[in-house]
Amino acid sequence: MRVLIVTAVPAERDAVVRGIGATAPEVAELPVPGGMIHRLSPVPPAGPPLTVDVLAAGVGPAAAAAGTAAALTAAAVARTPYDLAVSAGIGGGFTTARPSPTARPTAERPAPARLGSIVVADAIVAADLGAETPDGFTAVTDLGFGTVEHLPPAPLVAAVAEATDAVRGTVLTVSTVTGSAERAAELLRRHPRAAAEAMEGFGVAEAAAAQSVPALEVRAISNAVGPRDRAAWRIGEALEALTSTFGTIAPLLGTWTLDPEGTRQ
Ligand SMILES: O=C(O)c1cccc(C(=O)CC[C@H]2O[C@@H](n3cnc4c(=O)[nH]cnc43)[C@H](O)[C@@H]2O)c1
């Protein structure tokens, strides 16, 4: 089982590597076109050996897609394809339980994603891929092309969320970080199940889908989605949460396709 984890920046990559490295020392640094992979070999509780490669591919969906595609293609050409691609890093959390103070709470909304908590995406959604029209935002899919959503494997989402006590919900991918209460409310109105926002998940998932590789997104919440308040960011705490989460889930990443006897489904 081979897993590719893609972060935006080296600080996130190092946080993930520290977490996995607690039980599996880094074994190699390998160049791929445009980047450097850090390779680890955690021991899975069952099933075949596990190789986890971690790559910092840059900020934003385009850099994430380019880095992911390069790593996936290099592995496929070497006849050692990846079984899973994971977008990981810090993110903004939707910390309110409803789209606006006047909106009725719905059973659909995930729990609020508080600072330092973990969000696992059960849907990875491109939130600003579309067109502005007189009637408001229209997604590319409503214009008749492309896709705006990728769904990670449900058994893997459940296993990771249960092991880490994470919030499960939609993680939005945006090219512009939300900076106002109005924009946050608009995103929640369009995506009532949104738990977090970041800038890379859809890029990783789109590149993975192009090669029929499943994708997952894991975000540690560093700030609330909404009005800009740099003093309130908790990047250090979020990176620590990322480390602890990947220490916990690394072995699981190799087992989600196994049946109860430990053989591949
Ligand atoms: O300048 C700002 O107001 C601002 C607010 C939050 C984040 C940023 C970044 O430039 C970080 C981008 C980087 O981190 C991820 N991230 C973290 N928080 C968020 C967020 O609230 N919305 C979107 N992305 C976020 C993102 O995935 C990037 O890798 C600046």
Short mmCIF file of C-alpha atoms and ligand atoms in Angstrom, two decimals:
data_model
loop_
_atom_site.label_atom_id
_atom_site.label_comp_id
_atom_site.label_asym_id
_atom_site.label_seq_id
_atom_site.Cartn_x
_atom_site.Cartn_y
_atom_site.Cartn_z
CA MET A 1 0.00 0.00 0.00
CA ARG A 2 1.43 3.35 -1.04
CA VAL A 3 0.13 6.68 0.18
CA LEU A 4 1.03 10.18 -1.05
CA ILE A 5 0.44 13.03 1.43
CA VAL A 6 0.53 16.51 -0.11
CA THR A 7 0.87 19.66 2.02
CA ALA A 8 1.17 23.27 0.90
CA VAL A 9 4.24 24.43 2.82
CA PRO A 10 7.31 22.76 4.38
CA ALA A 11 6.10 23.55 7.94
CA GLU A 12 3.00 21.39 7.32
CA ARG A 13 5.09 18.66 5.67
CA ASP A 14 7.45 18.61 8.64
CA ALA A 15 4.51 18.43 11.08
CA VAL A 16 3.13 15.39 9.21
CA VAL A 17 6.58 13.75 8.97
CA ARG A 18 7.14 14.31 12.74
CA GLY A 19 3.83 12.60 13.51
CA ILE A 20 4.41 9.57 11.32
CA GLY A 21 8.09 9.52 12.31
CA ALA A 22 7.17 8.92 15.95
CA THR A 23 6.66 5.26 15.03
CA ALA A 24 8.42 5.03 11.66
CA PRO A 25 11.67 6.88 11.06
CA GLU A 26 12.06 8.66 7.75
CA VAL A 27 13.83 6.32 5.35
CA ALA A 28 14.60 8.51 2.33
CA GLU A 29 14.36 11.85 0.58
CA LEU A 30 13.50 11.33 -3.10
CA PRO A 31 13.39 13.99 -5.81
CA VAL A 32 10.29 14.23 -8.00
CA PRO A 33 9.85 16.81 -10.77
CA GLY A 34 9.37 20.12 -8.93
CA GLY A 35 9.80 18.83 -5.39
CA MET A 36 11.28 16.50 -2.81
CA ILE A 37 9.42 13.58 -1.26
CA HIS A 38 10.05 12.50 2.35
CA ARG A 39 9.46 8.74 2.59
CA LEU A 40 8.43 6.83 5.73
CA SER A 41 7.41 3.22 6.32
CA PRO A 42 4.98 2.95 9.26
CA VAL A 43 4.06 -0.56 10.30
CA PRO A 44 0.35 -1.20 9.61
CA PRO A 45 -1.64 -3.22 12.20
CA ALA A 46 -2.65 -5.65 9.43
CA GLY A 47 -2.13 -6.31 5.76
CA PRO A 48 0.69 -5.51 3.35
CA PRO A 49 3.64 -3.16 4.01
CA LEU A 50 2.91 0.56 3.95
CA THR A 51 4.93 3.32 2.31
CA VAL A 52 3.99 6.94 3.05
CA ASP A 53 5.48 9.74 0.94
CA VAL A 54 5.06 13.37 2.02
CA LEU A 55 5.42 16.28 -0.41
CA ALA A 56 5.13 20.07 0.07
CA ALA A 57 3.73 21.19 -3.28
CA GLY A 58 2.92 24.88 -2.73
CA VAL A 59 -0.05 27.03 -1.78
CA GLY A 60 -3.30 26.96 -3.75
CA PRO A 61 -5.19 24.46 -5.89
CA ALA A 62 -3.01 24.82 -8.99
CA ALA A 63 0.27 24.16 -7.16
CA ALA A 64 -1.36 21.28 -5.29
CA ALA A 65 -2.65 19.70 -8.51
CA ALA A 66 0.69 20.16 -10.31
CA GLY A 67 2.70 18.62 -7.45
CA THR A 68 0.26 15.78 -6.95
CA ALA A 69 0.15 14.98 -10.67
CA ALA A 70 3.94 14.97 -10.90
CA ALA A 71 4.33 12.60 -7.94
CA LEU A 72 1.51 10.28 -9.07
CA THR A 73 2.86 10.13 -12.62
CA ALA A 74 6.45 9.48 -11.51
CA ALA A 75 5.21 6.60 -9.34
CA ALA A 76 2.98 5.17 -12.07
CA VAL A 77 5.81 5.28 -14.62
CA ALA A 78 8.06 3.45 -12.13
CA ARG A 79 5.28 0.81 -11.79
CA THR A 80 4.85 1.64 -8.09
CA PRO A 81 1.55 3.56 -8.24
CA TYR A 82 -0.03 5.18 -5.20
CA ASP A 83 -3.23 3.74 -3.69
CA LEU A 84 -4.30 6.96 -1.97
CA ALA A 85 -3.57 10.71 -2.14
CA VAL A 86 -4.09 12.84 0.99
CA SER A 87 -4.31 16.64 1.13
CA ALA A 88 -3.14 17.71 4.59
CA GLY A 89 -2.46 20.99 6.33
CA ILE A 90 -3.91 23.82 8.35
CA GLY A 91 -7.24 25.37 7.45
CA GLY A 92 -9.96 27.77 8.46
CA GLY A 93 -12.85 26.34 10.48
CA PHE A 94 -16.52 27.24 10.18
CA THR A 95 -16.93 27.78 13.88
CA THR A 96 -20.63 28.63 13.90
CA ALA A 97 -23.43 26.09 13.97
CA ARG A 98 -25.58 27.88 11.39
CA PRO A 99 -25.11 30.00 8.23
CA SER A 100 -26.28 33.26 9.88
CA PRO A 101 -27.67 34.28 13.28
CA THR A 102 -31.19 34.34 11.81
CA ALA A 103 -30.97 31.02 9.95
CA ARG A 104 -32.58 27.98 11.54
CA PRO A 105 -30.05 25.36 12.69
CA THR A 106 -30.24 22.27 10.50
CA ALA A 107 -29.46 18.66 11.29
CA GLU A 108 -27.30 18.79 8.17
CA ARG A 109 -24.65 21.05 9.69
CA PRO A 110 -21.54 19.33 11.07
CA ALA A 111 -20.34 20.26 14.56
CA PRO A 112 -18.47 23.60 14.68
CA ALA A 113 -14.78 23.17 13.80
CA ARG A 114 -12.95 24.90 16.65
CA LEU A 115 -9.33 26.13 16.67
CA GLY A 116 -6.91 23.23 17.13
CA SER A 117 -9.50 20.62 16.14
CA ILE A 118 -9.26 18.29 13.16
CA VAL A 119 -11.63 18.16 10.19
CA VAL A 120 -11.81 15.15 7.87
CA ALA A 121 -13.50 15.84 4.55
CA ASP A 122 -16.38 13.61 3.54
CA ALA A 123 -16.63 15.86 0.48
CA ILE A 124 -13.89 17.94 -1.14
CA VAL A 125 -15.54 20.85 -2.93
CA ALA A 126 -14.22 23.63 -5.20
CA ALA A 127 -16.20 26.57 -3.81
CA ASP A 128 -15.22 29.28 -6.27
CA LEU A 129 -14.89 27.36 -9.55
CA GLY A 130 -17.60 28.88 -11.68
CA ALA A 131 -19.02 32.13 -12.96
CA GLU A 132 -20.53 35.21 -11.42
CA THR A 133 -23.96 35.84 -12.97
CA PRO A 134 -26.72 38.41 -12.34
CA ASP A 135 -28.37 35.70 -10.20
CA GLY A 136 -25.23 35.08 -8.16
CA PHE A 137 -22.52 32.42 -8.31
CA THR A 138 -22.94 29.52 -10.75
CA ALA A 139 -20.74 26.44 -10.42
CA VAL A 140 -18.93 25.12 -13.53
CA THR A 141 -21.06 22.00 -13.39
CA ASP A 142 -24.19 24.16 -13.83
CA LEU A 143 -22.48 25.70 -16.86
CA GLY A 144 -22.22 22.19 -18.32
CA PHE A 145 -18.61 21.17 -17.75
CA GLY A 146 -16.04 19.99 -15.24
CA THR A 147 -16.61 18.83 -11.68
CA VAL A 148 -16.65 20.64 -8.35
CA GLU A 149 -16.77 17.74 -5.88
CA HIS A 150 -14.78 14.64 -5.02
CA LEU A 151 -15.94 12.14 -2.40
CA PRO A 152 -13.26 10.39 -0.31
CA PRO A 153 -13.84 6.69 0.48
CA ALA A 154 -16.47 6.55 3.27
CA PRO A 155 -14.80 3.71 5.27
CA LEU A 156 -11.53 5.64 5.36
CA VAL A 157 -13.24 8.89 6.40
CA ALA A 158 -15.03 7.03 9.20
CA ALA A 159 -11.86 5.27 10.41
CA VAL A 160 -9.79 8.47 10.45
CA ALA A 161 -12.51 10.60 12.05
CA GLU A 162 -13.19 8.03 14.77
CA ALA A 163 -9.49 7.55 15.57
CA THR A 164 -8.89 11.30 15.91
CA ASP A 165 -12.25 12.54 17.21
CA ALA A 166 -12.41 14.77 14.14
CA VAL A 167 -15.33 16.74 12.75
CA ARG A 168 -16.62 15.20 9.51
CA GLY A 169 -17.95 17.53 6.84
CA THR A 170 -17.36 19.26 3.55
CA VAL A 171 -13.98 20.94 3.16
CA LEU A 172 -14.14 23.82 0.70
CA THR A 173 -11.22 24.67 -1.57
CA VAL A 174 -10.92 28.39 -2.32
CA SER A 175 -8.38 30.44 -4.26
CA THR A 176 -9.05 33.49 -2.09
CA VAL A 177 -9.04 33.12 1.71
CA THR A 178 -12.37 34.27 3.14
CA GLY A 179 -11.97 37.58 5.00
CA SER A 180 -15.47 38.75 5.92
CA ALA A 181 -18.53 37.52 7.80
CA GLU A 182 -20.62 38.13 4.67
CA ARG A 183 -18.47 35.84 2.51
CA ALA A 184 -18.39 33.17 5.23
CA ALA A 185 -22.20 33.29 5.47
CA GLU A 186 -22.51 33.11 1.68
CA LEU A 187 -20.27 30.01 1.57
CA LEU A 188 -22.31 28.38 4.34
CA ARG A 189 -25.55 29.22 2.54
CA ARG A 190 -24.23 27.50 -0.60
CA HIS A 191 -22.54 24.66 1.30
CA PRO A 192 -24.51 24.00 4.52
CA ARG A 193 -22.28 21.01 5.37
CA ALA A 194 -19.04 23.02 5.17
CA ALA A 195 -16.81 22.40 8.19
CA ALA A 196 -13.58 23.97 6.93
CA GLU A 197 -11.97 25.95 4.16
CA ALA A 198 -8.47 25.62 2.71
CA MET A 199 -6.74 26.13 -0.63
CA GLU A 200 -5.41 22.78 -1.87
CA GLY A 201 -7.79 19.84 -1.34
CA PHE A 202 -9.63 20.06 -4.64
CA GLY A 203 -6.32 20.34 -6.54
CA VAL A 204 -5.01 17.15 -4.92
CA ALA A 205 -8.32 15.33 -5.44
CA GLU A 206 -8.66 16.43 -9.06
CA ALA A 207 -5.13 15.26 -9.93
CA ALA A 208 -5.77 11.99 -8.09
CA ALA A 209 -9.12 11.40 -9.83
CA ALA A 210 -7.43 11.87 -13.22
CA GLN A 211 -5.40 8.73 -12.36
CA SER A 212 -8.26 6.89 -10.60
CA VAL A 213 -6.57 7.28 -7.21
CA PRO A 214 -8.89 7.92 -4.21
CA ALA A 215 -8.31 11.09 -2.21
CA LEU A 216 -8.70 12.20 1.40
CA GLU A 217 -8.37 15.65 3.03
CA VAL A 218 -7.36 16.27 6.64
CA ARG A 219 -7.24 19.81 8.07
CA ALA A 220 -6.08 21.11 11.45
CA ILE A 221 -7.98 24.30 12.23
CA SER A 222 -5.70 27.33 12.68
CA ASN A 223 -8.26 30.13 12.36
CA ALA A 224 -11.95 30.81 12.06
CA VAL A 225 -13.35 31.41 8.58
CA GLY A 226 -14.53 35.02 8.56
CA PRO A 227 -13.26 38.53 9.33
CA ARG A 228 -9.49 38.78 9.18
CA ASP A 229 -7.93 38.63 12.66
CA ARG A 230 -4.28 37.64 12.44
CA ALA A 231 -3.82 37.90 16.21
CA ALA A 232 -6.33 35.05 16.65
CA TRP A 233 -4.53 32.57 14.38
CA ARG A 234 -3.25 29.49 16.17
CA ILE A 235 -0.84 28.11 13.56
CA GLY A 236 1.50 26.49 16.10
CA GLU A 237 -1.36 24.65 17.81
CA ALA A 238 -2.76 23.54 14.46
CA LEU A 239 0.62 22.16 13.37
CA GLU A 240 0.87 20.27 16.67
CA ALA A 241 -2.61 18.83 16.08
CA LEU A 242 -1.51 17.79 12.59
CA THR A 243 1.52 16.00 14.06
CA SER A 244 -0.53 14.16 16.64
CA THR A 245 -3.23 13.25 14.09
CA PHE A 246 -0.79 11.76 11.59
CA GLY A 247 0.93 9.85 14.39
CA THR A 248 -2.45 8.26 15.08
CA ILE A 249 -3.73 7.70 11.56
CA ALA A 250 -0.59 6.71 9.62
CA PRO A 251 -1.06 2.97 10.24
CA LEU A 252 -4.78 3.24 9.34
CA LEU A 253 -4.01 4.65 5.91
CA GLY A 254 -2.93 1.18 4.83
CA THR A 255 -5.81 -0.81 6.27
CA TRP A 256 -9.06 0.78 5.07
CA THR A 257 -9.33 -1.52 2.05
CA LEU A 258 -8.92 -4.66 4.18
CA ASP A 259 -11.74 -6.97 5.21
CA PRO A 260 -11.97 -8.23 8.85
CA GLU A 261 -9.55 -11.08 8.02
CA GLY A 262 -6.90 -8.53 7.03
CA THR A 263 -6.97 -9.31 3.30
CA ARG A 264 -7.47 -6.70 0.59
CA GLN A 265 -11.12 -6.23 -0.48
O1 LIG B 1 -4.05 36.95 5.25
C1 LIG B 1 -5.03 36.38 5.74
O2 LIG B 1 -6.01 36.96 6.20
C2 LIG B 1 -5.01 34.89 5.79
C3 LIG B 1 -5.94 34.21 6.58
C4 LIG B 1 -5.88 32.81 6.68
C5 LIG B 1 -4.91 32.12 5.96
C6 LIG B 1 -4.02 32.83 5.18
C7 LIG B 1 -2.99 32.15 4.41
O3 LIG B 1 -2.35 32.71 3.56
C8 LIG B 1 -2.76 30.70 4.66
C9 LIG B 1 -3.00 29.91 3.44
C10 LIG B 1 -2.58 28.48 3.65
O4 LIG B 1 -3.13 27.93 4.84
C11 LIG B 1 -4.34 27.24 4.57
N1 LIG B 1 -5.39 28.02 5.26
C12 LIG B 1 -5.34 28.28 6.57
N2 LIG B 1 -6.41 28.96 6.95
C13 LIG B 1 -7.16 29.16 5.86
C14 LIG B 1 -8.42 29.81 5.65
O5 LIG B 1 -9.07 30.33 6.56
N3 LIG B 1 -8.88 29.82 4.37
C15 LIG B 1 -8.20 29.24 3.36
N4 LIG B 1 -7.01 28.62 3.53
C16 LIG B 1 -6.50 28.56 4.77
C17 LIG B 1 -4.45 27.17 3.05
O6 LIG B 1 -4.75 25.85 2.65
C18 LIG B 1 -3.10 27.62 2.53
O7 LIG B 1 -2.22 26.56 2.37
C19 LIG B 1 -4.06 34.20 5.08
#
